[in-house]
mmCIF file of C-alpha atoms in Angstrom:
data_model
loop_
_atom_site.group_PDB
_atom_site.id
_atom_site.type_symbol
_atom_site.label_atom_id
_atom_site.label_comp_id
_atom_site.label_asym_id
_atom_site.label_seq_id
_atom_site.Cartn_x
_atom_site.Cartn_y
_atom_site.Cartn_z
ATOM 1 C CA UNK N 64 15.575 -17.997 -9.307
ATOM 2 C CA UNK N 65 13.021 -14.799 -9.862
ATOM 3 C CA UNK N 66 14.909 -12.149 -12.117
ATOM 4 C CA UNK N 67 13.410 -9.138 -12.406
ATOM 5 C CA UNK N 68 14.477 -6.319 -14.880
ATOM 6 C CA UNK N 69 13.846 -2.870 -16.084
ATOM 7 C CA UNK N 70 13.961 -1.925 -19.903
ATOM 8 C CA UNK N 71 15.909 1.425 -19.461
ATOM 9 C CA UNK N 72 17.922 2.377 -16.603
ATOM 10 C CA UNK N 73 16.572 6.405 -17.366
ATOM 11 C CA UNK N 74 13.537 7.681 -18.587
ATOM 12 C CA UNK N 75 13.399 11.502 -19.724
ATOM 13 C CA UNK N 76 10.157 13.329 -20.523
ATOM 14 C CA UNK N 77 8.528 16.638 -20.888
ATOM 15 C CA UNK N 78 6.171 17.783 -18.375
ATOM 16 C CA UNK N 79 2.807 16.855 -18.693
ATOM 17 C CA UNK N 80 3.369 13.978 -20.948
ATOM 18 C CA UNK N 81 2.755 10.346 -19.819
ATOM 19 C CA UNK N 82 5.075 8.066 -18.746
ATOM 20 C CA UNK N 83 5.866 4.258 -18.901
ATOM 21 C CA UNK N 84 8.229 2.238 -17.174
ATOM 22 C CA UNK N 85 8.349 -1.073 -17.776
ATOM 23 C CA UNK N 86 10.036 -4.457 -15.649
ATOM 24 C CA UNK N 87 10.188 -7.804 -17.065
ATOM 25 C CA UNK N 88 10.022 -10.845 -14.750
ATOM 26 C CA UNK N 89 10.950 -14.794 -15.146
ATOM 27 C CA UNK N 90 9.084 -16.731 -12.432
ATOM 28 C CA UNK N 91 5.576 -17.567 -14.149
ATOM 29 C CA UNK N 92 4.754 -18.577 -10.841
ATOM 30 C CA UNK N 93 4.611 -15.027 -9.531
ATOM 31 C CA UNK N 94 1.498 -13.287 -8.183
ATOM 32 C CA UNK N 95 1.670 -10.605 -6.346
ATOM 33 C CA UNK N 96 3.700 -7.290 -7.929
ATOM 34 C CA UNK N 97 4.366 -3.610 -6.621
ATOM 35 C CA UNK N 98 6.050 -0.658 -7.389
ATOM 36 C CA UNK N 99 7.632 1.984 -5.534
ATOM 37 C CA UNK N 100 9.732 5.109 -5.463
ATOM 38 C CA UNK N 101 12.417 6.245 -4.173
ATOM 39 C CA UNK N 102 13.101 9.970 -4.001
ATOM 40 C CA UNK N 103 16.512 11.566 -3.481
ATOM 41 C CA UNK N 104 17.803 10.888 0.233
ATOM 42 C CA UNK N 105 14.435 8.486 0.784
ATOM 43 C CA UNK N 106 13.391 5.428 0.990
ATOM 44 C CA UNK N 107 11.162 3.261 -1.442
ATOM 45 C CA UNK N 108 7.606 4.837 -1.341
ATOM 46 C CA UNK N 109 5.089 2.310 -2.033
ATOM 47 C CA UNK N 110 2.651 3.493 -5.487
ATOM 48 C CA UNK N 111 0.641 0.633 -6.006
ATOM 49 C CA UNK N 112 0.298 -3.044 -6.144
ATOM 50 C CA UNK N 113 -1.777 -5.247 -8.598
ATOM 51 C CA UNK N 114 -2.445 -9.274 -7.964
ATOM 52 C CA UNK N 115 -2.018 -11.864 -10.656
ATOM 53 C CA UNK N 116 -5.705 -12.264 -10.828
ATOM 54 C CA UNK N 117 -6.378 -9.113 -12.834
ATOM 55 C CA UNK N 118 -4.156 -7.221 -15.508
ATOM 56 C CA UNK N 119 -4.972 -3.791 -14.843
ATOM 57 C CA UNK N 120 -5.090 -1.427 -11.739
ATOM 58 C CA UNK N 121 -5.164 2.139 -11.617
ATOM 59 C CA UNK N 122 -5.054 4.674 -9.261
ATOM 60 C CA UNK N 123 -4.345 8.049 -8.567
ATOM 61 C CA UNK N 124 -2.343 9.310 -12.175
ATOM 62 C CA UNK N 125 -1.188 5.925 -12.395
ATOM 63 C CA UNK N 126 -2.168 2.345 -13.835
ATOM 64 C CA UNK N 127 -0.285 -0.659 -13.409
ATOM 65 C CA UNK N 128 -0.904 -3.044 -16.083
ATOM 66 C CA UNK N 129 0.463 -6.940 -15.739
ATOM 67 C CA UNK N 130 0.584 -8.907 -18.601
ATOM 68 C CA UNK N 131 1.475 -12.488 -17.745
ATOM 69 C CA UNK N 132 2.227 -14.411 -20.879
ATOM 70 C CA UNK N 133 4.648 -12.684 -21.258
ATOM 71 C CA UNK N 134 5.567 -11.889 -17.537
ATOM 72 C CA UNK N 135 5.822 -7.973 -18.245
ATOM 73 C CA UNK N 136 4.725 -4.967 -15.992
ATOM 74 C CA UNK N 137 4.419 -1.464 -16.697
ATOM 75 C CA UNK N 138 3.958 1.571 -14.100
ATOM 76 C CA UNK N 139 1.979 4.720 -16.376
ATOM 77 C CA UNK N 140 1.924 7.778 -14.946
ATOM 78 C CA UNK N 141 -0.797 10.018 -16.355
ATOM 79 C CA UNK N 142 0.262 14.012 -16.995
ATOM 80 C CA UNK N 143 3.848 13.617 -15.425
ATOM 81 C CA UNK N 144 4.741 16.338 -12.997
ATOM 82 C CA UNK N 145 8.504 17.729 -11.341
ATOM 83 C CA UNK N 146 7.138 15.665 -8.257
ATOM 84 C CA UNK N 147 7.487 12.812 -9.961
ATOM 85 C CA UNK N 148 11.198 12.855 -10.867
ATOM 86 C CA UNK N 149 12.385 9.716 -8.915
ATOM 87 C CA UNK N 150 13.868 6.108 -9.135
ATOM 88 C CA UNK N 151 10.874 3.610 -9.724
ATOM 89 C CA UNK N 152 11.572 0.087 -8.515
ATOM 90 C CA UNK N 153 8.940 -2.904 -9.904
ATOM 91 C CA UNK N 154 8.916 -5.655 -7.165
ATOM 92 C CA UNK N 155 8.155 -8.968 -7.027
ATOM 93 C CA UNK N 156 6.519 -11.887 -4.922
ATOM 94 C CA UNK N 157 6.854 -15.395 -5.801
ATOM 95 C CA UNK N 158 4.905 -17.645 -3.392
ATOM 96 C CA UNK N 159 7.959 -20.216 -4.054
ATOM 97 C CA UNK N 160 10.627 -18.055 -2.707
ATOM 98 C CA UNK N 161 8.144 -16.074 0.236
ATOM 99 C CA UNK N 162 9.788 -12.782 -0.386
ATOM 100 C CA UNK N 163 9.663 -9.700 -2.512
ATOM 101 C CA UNK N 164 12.669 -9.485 -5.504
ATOM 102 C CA UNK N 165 13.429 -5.868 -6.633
ATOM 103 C CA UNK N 166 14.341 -4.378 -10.156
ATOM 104 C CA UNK N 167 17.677 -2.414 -10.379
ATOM 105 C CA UNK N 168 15.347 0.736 -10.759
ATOM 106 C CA UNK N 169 14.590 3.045 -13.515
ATOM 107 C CA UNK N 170 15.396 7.074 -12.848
ATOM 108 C CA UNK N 171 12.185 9.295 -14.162
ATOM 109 C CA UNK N 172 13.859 12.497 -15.067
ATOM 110 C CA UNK N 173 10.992 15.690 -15.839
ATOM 111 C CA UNK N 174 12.009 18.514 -18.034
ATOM 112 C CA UNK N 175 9.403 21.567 -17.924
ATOM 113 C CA UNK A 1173 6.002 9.810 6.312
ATOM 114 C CA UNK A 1174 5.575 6.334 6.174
ATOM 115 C CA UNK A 1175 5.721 5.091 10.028
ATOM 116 C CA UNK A 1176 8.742 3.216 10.102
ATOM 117 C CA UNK A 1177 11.636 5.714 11.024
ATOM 118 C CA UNK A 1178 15.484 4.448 11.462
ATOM 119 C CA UNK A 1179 18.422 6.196 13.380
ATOM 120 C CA UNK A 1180 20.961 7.452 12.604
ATOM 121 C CA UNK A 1181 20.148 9.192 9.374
ATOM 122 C CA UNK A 1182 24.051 9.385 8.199
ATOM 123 C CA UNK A 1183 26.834 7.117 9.784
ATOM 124 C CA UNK A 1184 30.662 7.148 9.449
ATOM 125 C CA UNK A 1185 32.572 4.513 11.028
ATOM 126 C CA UNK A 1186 35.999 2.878 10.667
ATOM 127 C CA UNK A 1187 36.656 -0.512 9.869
ATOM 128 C CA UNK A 1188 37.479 -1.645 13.892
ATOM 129 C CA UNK A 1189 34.591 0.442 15.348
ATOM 130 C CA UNK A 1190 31.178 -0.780 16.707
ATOM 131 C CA UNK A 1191 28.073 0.614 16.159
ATOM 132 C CA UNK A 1192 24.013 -0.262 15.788
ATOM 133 C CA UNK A 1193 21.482 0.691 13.809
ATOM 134 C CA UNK A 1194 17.969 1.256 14.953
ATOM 135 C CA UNK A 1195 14.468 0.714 13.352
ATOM 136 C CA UNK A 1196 11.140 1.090 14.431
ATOM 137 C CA UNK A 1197 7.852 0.568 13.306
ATOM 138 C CA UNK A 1198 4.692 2.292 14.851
ATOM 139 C CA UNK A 1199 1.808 0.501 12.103
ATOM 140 C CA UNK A 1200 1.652 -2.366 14.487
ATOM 141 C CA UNK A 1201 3.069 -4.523 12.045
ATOM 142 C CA UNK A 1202 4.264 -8.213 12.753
ATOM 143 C CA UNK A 1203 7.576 -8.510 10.316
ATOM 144 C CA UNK A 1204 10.466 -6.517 10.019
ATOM 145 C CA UNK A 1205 13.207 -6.316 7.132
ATOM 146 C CA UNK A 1206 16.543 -5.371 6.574
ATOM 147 C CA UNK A 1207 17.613 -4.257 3.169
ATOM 148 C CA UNK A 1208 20.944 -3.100 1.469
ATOM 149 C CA UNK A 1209 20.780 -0.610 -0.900
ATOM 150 C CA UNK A 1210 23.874 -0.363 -3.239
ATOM 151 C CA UNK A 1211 24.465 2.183 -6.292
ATOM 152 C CA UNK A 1212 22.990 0.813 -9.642
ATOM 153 C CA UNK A 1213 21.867 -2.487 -7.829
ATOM 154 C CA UNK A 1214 18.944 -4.011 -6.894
ATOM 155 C CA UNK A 1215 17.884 -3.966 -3.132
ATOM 156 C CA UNK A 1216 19.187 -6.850 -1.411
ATOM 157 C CA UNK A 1217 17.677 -8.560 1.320
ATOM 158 C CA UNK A 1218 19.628 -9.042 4.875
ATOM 159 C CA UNK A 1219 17.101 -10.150 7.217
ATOM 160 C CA UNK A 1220 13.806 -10.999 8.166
ATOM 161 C CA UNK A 1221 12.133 -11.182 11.375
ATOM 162 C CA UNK A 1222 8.095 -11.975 11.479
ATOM 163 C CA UNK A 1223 6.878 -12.068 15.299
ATOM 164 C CA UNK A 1224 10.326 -11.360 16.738
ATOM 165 C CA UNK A 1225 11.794 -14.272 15.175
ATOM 166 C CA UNK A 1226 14.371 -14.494 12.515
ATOM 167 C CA UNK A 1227 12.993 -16.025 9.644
ATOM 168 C CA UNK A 1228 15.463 -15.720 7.009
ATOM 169 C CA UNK A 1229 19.109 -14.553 6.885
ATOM 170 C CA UNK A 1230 20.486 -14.517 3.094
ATOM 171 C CA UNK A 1231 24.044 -15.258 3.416
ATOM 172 C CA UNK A 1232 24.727 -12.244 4.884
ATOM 173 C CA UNK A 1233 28.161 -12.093 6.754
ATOM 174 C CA UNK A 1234 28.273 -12.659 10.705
ATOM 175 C CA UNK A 1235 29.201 -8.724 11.304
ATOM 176 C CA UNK A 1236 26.055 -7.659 10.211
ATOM 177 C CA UNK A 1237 23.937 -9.166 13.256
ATOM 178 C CA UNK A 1238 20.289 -8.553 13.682
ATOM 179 C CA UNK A 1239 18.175 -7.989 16.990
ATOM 180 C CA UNK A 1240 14.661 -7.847 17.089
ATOM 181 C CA UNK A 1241 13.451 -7.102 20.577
ATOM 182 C CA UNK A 1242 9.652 -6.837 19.836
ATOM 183 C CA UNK A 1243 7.309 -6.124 17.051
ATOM 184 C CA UNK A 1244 8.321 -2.483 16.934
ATOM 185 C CA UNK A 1245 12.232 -2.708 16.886
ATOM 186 C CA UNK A 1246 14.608 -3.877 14.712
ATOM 187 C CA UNK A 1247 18.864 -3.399 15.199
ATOM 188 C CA UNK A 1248 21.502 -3.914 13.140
ATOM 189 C CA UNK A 1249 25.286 -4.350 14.974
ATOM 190 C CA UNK A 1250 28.096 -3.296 13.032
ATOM 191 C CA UNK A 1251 31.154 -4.686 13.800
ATOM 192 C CA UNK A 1252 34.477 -5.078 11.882
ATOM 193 C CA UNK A 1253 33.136 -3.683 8.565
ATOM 194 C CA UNK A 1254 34.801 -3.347 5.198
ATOM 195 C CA UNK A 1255 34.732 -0.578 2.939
ATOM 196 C CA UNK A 1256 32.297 -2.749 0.274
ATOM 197 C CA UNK A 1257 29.849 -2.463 2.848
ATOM 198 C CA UNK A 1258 29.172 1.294 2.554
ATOM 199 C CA UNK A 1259 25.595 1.486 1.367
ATOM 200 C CA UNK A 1260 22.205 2.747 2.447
ATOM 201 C CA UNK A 1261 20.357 0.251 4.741
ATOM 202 C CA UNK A 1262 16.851 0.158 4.845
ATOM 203 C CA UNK A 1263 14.341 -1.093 7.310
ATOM 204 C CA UNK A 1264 11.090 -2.163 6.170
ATOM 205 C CA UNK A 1265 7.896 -3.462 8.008
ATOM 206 C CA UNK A 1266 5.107 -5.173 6.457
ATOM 207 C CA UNK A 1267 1.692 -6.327 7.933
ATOM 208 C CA UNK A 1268 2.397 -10.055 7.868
ATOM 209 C CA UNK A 1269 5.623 -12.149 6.723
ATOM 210 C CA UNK A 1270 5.172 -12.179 2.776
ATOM 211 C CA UNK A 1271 3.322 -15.374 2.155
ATOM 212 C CA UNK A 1272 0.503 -14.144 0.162
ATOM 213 C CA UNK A 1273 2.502 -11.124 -0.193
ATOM 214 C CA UNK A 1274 2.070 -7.870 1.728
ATOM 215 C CA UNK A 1275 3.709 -4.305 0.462
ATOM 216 C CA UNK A 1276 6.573 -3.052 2.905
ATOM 217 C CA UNK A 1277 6.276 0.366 4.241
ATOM 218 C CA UNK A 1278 10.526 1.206 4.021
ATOM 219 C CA UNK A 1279 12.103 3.958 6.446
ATOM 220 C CA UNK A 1280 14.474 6.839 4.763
ATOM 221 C CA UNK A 1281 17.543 4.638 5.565
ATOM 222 C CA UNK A 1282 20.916 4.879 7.083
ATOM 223 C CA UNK A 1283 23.718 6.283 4.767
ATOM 224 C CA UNK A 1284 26.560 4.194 6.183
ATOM 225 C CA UNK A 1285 30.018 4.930 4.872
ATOM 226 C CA UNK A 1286 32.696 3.020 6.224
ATOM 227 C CA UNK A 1287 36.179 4.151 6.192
#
């Protein structure tokens, strides 16, 4: 089956530094990868998504990068604000399985 | 707000009671999820309708039972719960079934807390 882990089940930093969360996944056959979060009393918010056809994706304050020899994915988030204290999820699709497979979630706690 | 909205916010119910939760969708989306969201664990998948069909039920117990009347709605039935089964559920829609993979726009979930 498709595990999918997070290194650290809380992340603290200072405001305005960057972040990284990172989720490790087994299924080599994976290929398509999100993550989301999940504010107090919310659902998962989706962040951004990256294909197994390219390593890196960024977007608005964040970059996804996907590194598949090792099947490893990190979520950076550029400048981290109070806004962003939340519970980040990586999620997974394996073609093999037709569904998405979630992390256990890693809490992003920001300290001004 | 991410156009999938679920009712009630916050439910209390005893173990012999009855009750449904509601989902819609309004991004015109053609599959609908059902998720269960327990404390320190992954999200686990219920349910999955694409087109108003169910296409996959993961071993989920018979009183959890799913309705799907159209594209836009999505009910869970409660009946005869157990205490374990206090969670958050949330809905989810996504543009097509996930083959090929599709992100899921999730509602803010139902905080059910069974007594």
């Amino acid at each position: 089956g498709e595990n999918v882990g997070l290194h650290l089940p809380t992340l603290s930093v200072q405001e305005g530094d960057n972040s990284i969360i990172n989720c490790a996944y087994s299924n080599s056959a994976s290929d398509y990868f999100i993550w989301y979060k999940q504010e107090s009393g919310k659902g998962p918010q989706f962040i951004i998504d990256i294909r197994s056809n390219m390593d890196k994706r960024q977007g608005q304050r964040v970059t996804v990068l996907l590194n598949k020899t090792v099947k490893h994915l990190s979520l950076q988030i550029a400048a981290t604000q109070p806004g962003d204290s939340a519970v980040y999820f990586c999620a997974v699709f394996s073609g093999g399985y037709n569904k998405l497979i979630f992390g256990a979630g890693t809490r992003l706690a920001v300290h001004p | 707000e991410t156009g999938v909205t679920q009712t009630p916010r916050h439910l209390v119910m005893g173990m012999t009671n009855k009750k449904s939760l509601k989902c819609e969708q309004h991004l015109g989306h053609n599959a609908m999820y059902w998720y269960k969201q327990s404390a320190k664990k992954p999200l686990e998948l219920m349910f999955v309708y694409s087109l108003e069909e169910r296409v996959e039920n993961n071993s989920v117990p018979s009183r959890f039972s799913p309705e799907c009347p159209n594209s836009s709605h999505l009910f869970l039935h409660l009946h005869t719960l157990q205490p374990e089964d206090s969670a958050l559920y949330l809905c989810a829609s996504s543009q097509d079934r996930p083959a090929g993979g599709h992100e899921q726009y999730f509602g803010p979930g139902t905080r059910l807390t069974v007594t």
